[in-house]
PDB file of C-alpha atoms in Angstrom:
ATOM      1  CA  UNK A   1     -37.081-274.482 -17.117  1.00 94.00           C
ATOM      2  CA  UNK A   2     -40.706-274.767 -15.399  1.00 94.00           C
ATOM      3  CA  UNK A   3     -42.354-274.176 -18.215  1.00 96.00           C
ATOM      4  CA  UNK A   4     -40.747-276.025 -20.887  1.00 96.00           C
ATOM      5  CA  UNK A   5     -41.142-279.282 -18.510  1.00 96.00           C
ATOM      6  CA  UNK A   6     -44.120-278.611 -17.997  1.00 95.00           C
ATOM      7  CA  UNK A   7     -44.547-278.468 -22.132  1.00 96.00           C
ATOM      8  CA  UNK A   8     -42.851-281.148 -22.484  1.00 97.00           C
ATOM      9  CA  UNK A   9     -43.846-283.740 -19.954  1.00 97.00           C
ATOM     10  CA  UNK A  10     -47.494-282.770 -20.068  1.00 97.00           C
ATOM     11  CA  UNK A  11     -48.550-280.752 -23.040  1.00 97.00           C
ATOM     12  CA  UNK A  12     -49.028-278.023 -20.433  1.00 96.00           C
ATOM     13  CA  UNK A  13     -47.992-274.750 -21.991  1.00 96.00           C
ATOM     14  CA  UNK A  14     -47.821-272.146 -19.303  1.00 95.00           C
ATOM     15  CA  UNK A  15     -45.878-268.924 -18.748  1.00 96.00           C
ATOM     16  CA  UNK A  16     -43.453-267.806 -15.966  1.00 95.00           C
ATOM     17  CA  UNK A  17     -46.850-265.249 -14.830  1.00 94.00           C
ATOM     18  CA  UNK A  18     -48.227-268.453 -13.944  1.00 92.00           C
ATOM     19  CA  UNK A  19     -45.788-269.850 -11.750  1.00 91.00           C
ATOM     20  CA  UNK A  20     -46.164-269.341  -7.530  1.00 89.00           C
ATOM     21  CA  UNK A  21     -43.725-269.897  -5.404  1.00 90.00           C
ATOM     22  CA  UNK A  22     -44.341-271.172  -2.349  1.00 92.00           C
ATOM     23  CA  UNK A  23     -42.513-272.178   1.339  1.00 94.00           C
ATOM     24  CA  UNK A  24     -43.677-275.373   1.379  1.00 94.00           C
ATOM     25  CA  UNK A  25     -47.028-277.665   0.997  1.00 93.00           C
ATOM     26  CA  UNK A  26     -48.757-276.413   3.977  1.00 92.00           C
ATOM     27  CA  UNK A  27     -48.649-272.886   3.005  1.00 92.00           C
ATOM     28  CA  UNK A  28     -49.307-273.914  -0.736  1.00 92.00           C
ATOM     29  CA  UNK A  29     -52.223-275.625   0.165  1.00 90.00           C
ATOM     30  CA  UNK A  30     -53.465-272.392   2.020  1.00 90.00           C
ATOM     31  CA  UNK A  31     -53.220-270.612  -1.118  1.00 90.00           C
ATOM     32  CA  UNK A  32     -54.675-272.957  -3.822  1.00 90.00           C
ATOM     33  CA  UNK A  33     -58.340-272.974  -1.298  1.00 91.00           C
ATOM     34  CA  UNK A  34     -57.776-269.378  -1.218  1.00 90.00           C
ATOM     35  CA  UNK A  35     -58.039-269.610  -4.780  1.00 91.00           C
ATOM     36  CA  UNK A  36     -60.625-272.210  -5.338  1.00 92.00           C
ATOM     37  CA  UNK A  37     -63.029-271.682  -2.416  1.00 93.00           C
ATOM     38  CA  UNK A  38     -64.472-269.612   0.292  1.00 94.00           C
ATOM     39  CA  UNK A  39     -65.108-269.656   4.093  1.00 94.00           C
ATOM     40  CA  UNK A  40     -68.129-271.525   4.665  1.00 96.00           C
ATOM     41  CA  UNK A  41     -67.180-274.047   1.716  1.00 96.00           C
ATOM     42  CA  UNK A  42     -66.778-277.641   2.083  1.00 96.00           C
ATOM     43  CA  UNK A  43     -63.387-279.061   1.487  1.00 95.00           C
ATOM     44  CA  UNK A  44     -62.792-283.079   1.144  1.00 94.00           C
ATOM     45  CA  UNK A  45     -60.178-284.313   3.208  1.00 93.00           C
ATOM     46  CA  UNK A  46     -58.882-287.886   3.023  1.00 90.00           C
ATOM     47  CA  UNK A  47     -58.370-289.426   6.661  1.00 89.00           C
ATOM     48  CA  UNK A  48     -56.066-290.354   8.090  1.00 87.00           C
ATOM     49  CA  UNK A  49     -54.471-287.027   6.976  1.00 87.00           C
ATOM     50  CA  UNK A  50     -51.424-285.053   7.964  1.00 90.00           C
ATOM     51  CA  UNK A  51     -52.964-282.686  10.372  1.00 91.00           C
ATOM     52  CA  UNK A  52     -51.144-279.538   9.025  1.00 92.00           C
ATOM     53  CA  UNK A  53     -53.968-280.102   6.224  1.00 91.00           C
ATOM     54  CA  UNK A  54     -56.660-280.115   8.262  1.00 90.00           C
ATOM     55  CA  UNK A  55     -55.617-277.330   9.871  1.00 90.00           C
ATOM     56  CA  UNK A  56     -54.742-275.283   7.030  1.00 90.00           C
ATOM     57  CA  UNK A  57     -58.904-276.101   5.843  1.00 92.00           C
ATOM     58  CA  UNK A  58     -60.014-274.284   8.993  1.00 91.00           C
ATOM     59  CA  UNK A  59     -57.765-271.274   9.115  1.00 89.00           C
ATOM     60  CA  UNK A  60     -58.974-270.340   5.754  1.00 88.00           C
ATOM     61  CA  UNK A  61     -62.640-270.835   7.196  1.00 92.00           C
ATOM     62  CA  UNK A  62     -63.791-273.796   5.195  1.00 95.00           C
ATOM     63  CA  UNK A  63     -65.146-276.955   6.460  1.00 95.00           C
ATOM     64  CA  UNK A  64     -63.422-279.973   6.299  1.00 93.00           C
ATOM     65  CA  UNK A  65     -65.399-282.667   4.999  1.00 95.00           C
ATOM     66  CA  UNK A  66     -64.447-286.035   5.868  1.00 92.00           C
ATOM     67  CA  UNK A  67     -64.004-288.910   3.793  1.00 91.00           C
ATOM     68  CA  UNK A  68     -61.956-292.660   5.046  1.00 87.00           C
ATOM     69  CA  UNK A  69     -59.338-293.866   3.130  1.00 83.00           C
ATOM     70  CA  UNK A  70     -60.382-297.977   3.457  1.00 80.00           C
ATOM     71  CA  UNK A  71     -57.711-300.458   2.418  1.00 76.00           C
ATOM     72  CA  UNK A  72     -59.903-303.691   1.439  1.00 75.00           C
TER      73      UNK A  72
END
């Protein structure tokens, strides 16, 4: 069902191989910068932030990099 909404909705063909799943956002953010990046990396976060992602930058190692959200 993933896959052919994913088809559908986005022209995104993937294949069940493709598909992780996860316990929730915290732990599937973990995972993506596990993917993407290594310790010692830089990783942008948006501030203020939901601190679980902050914390899940510096248990993988990486640094969080800090950049304000500014309403104007």
């Amino acid at each position: 069902a993933v896959c052919h909404w994913m088809e559908r909705r986005h022209h995104w063909h993937i294949t069940p191989d493709e598909i992780v799943v996860d316990s929730g956002v915290v732990p599937a953010l973990s995972h993506a910068l596990s993917l993407v990046a290594r310790p010692g990396d830089g990783v942008i976060i948006h501030t203020p932030a939901y601190k679980p992602f902050f914390n899940s930058i510096k248990k993988t190692g990486m640094i969080p990099v800090f950049s304000r959200l500014c309403c104007e």
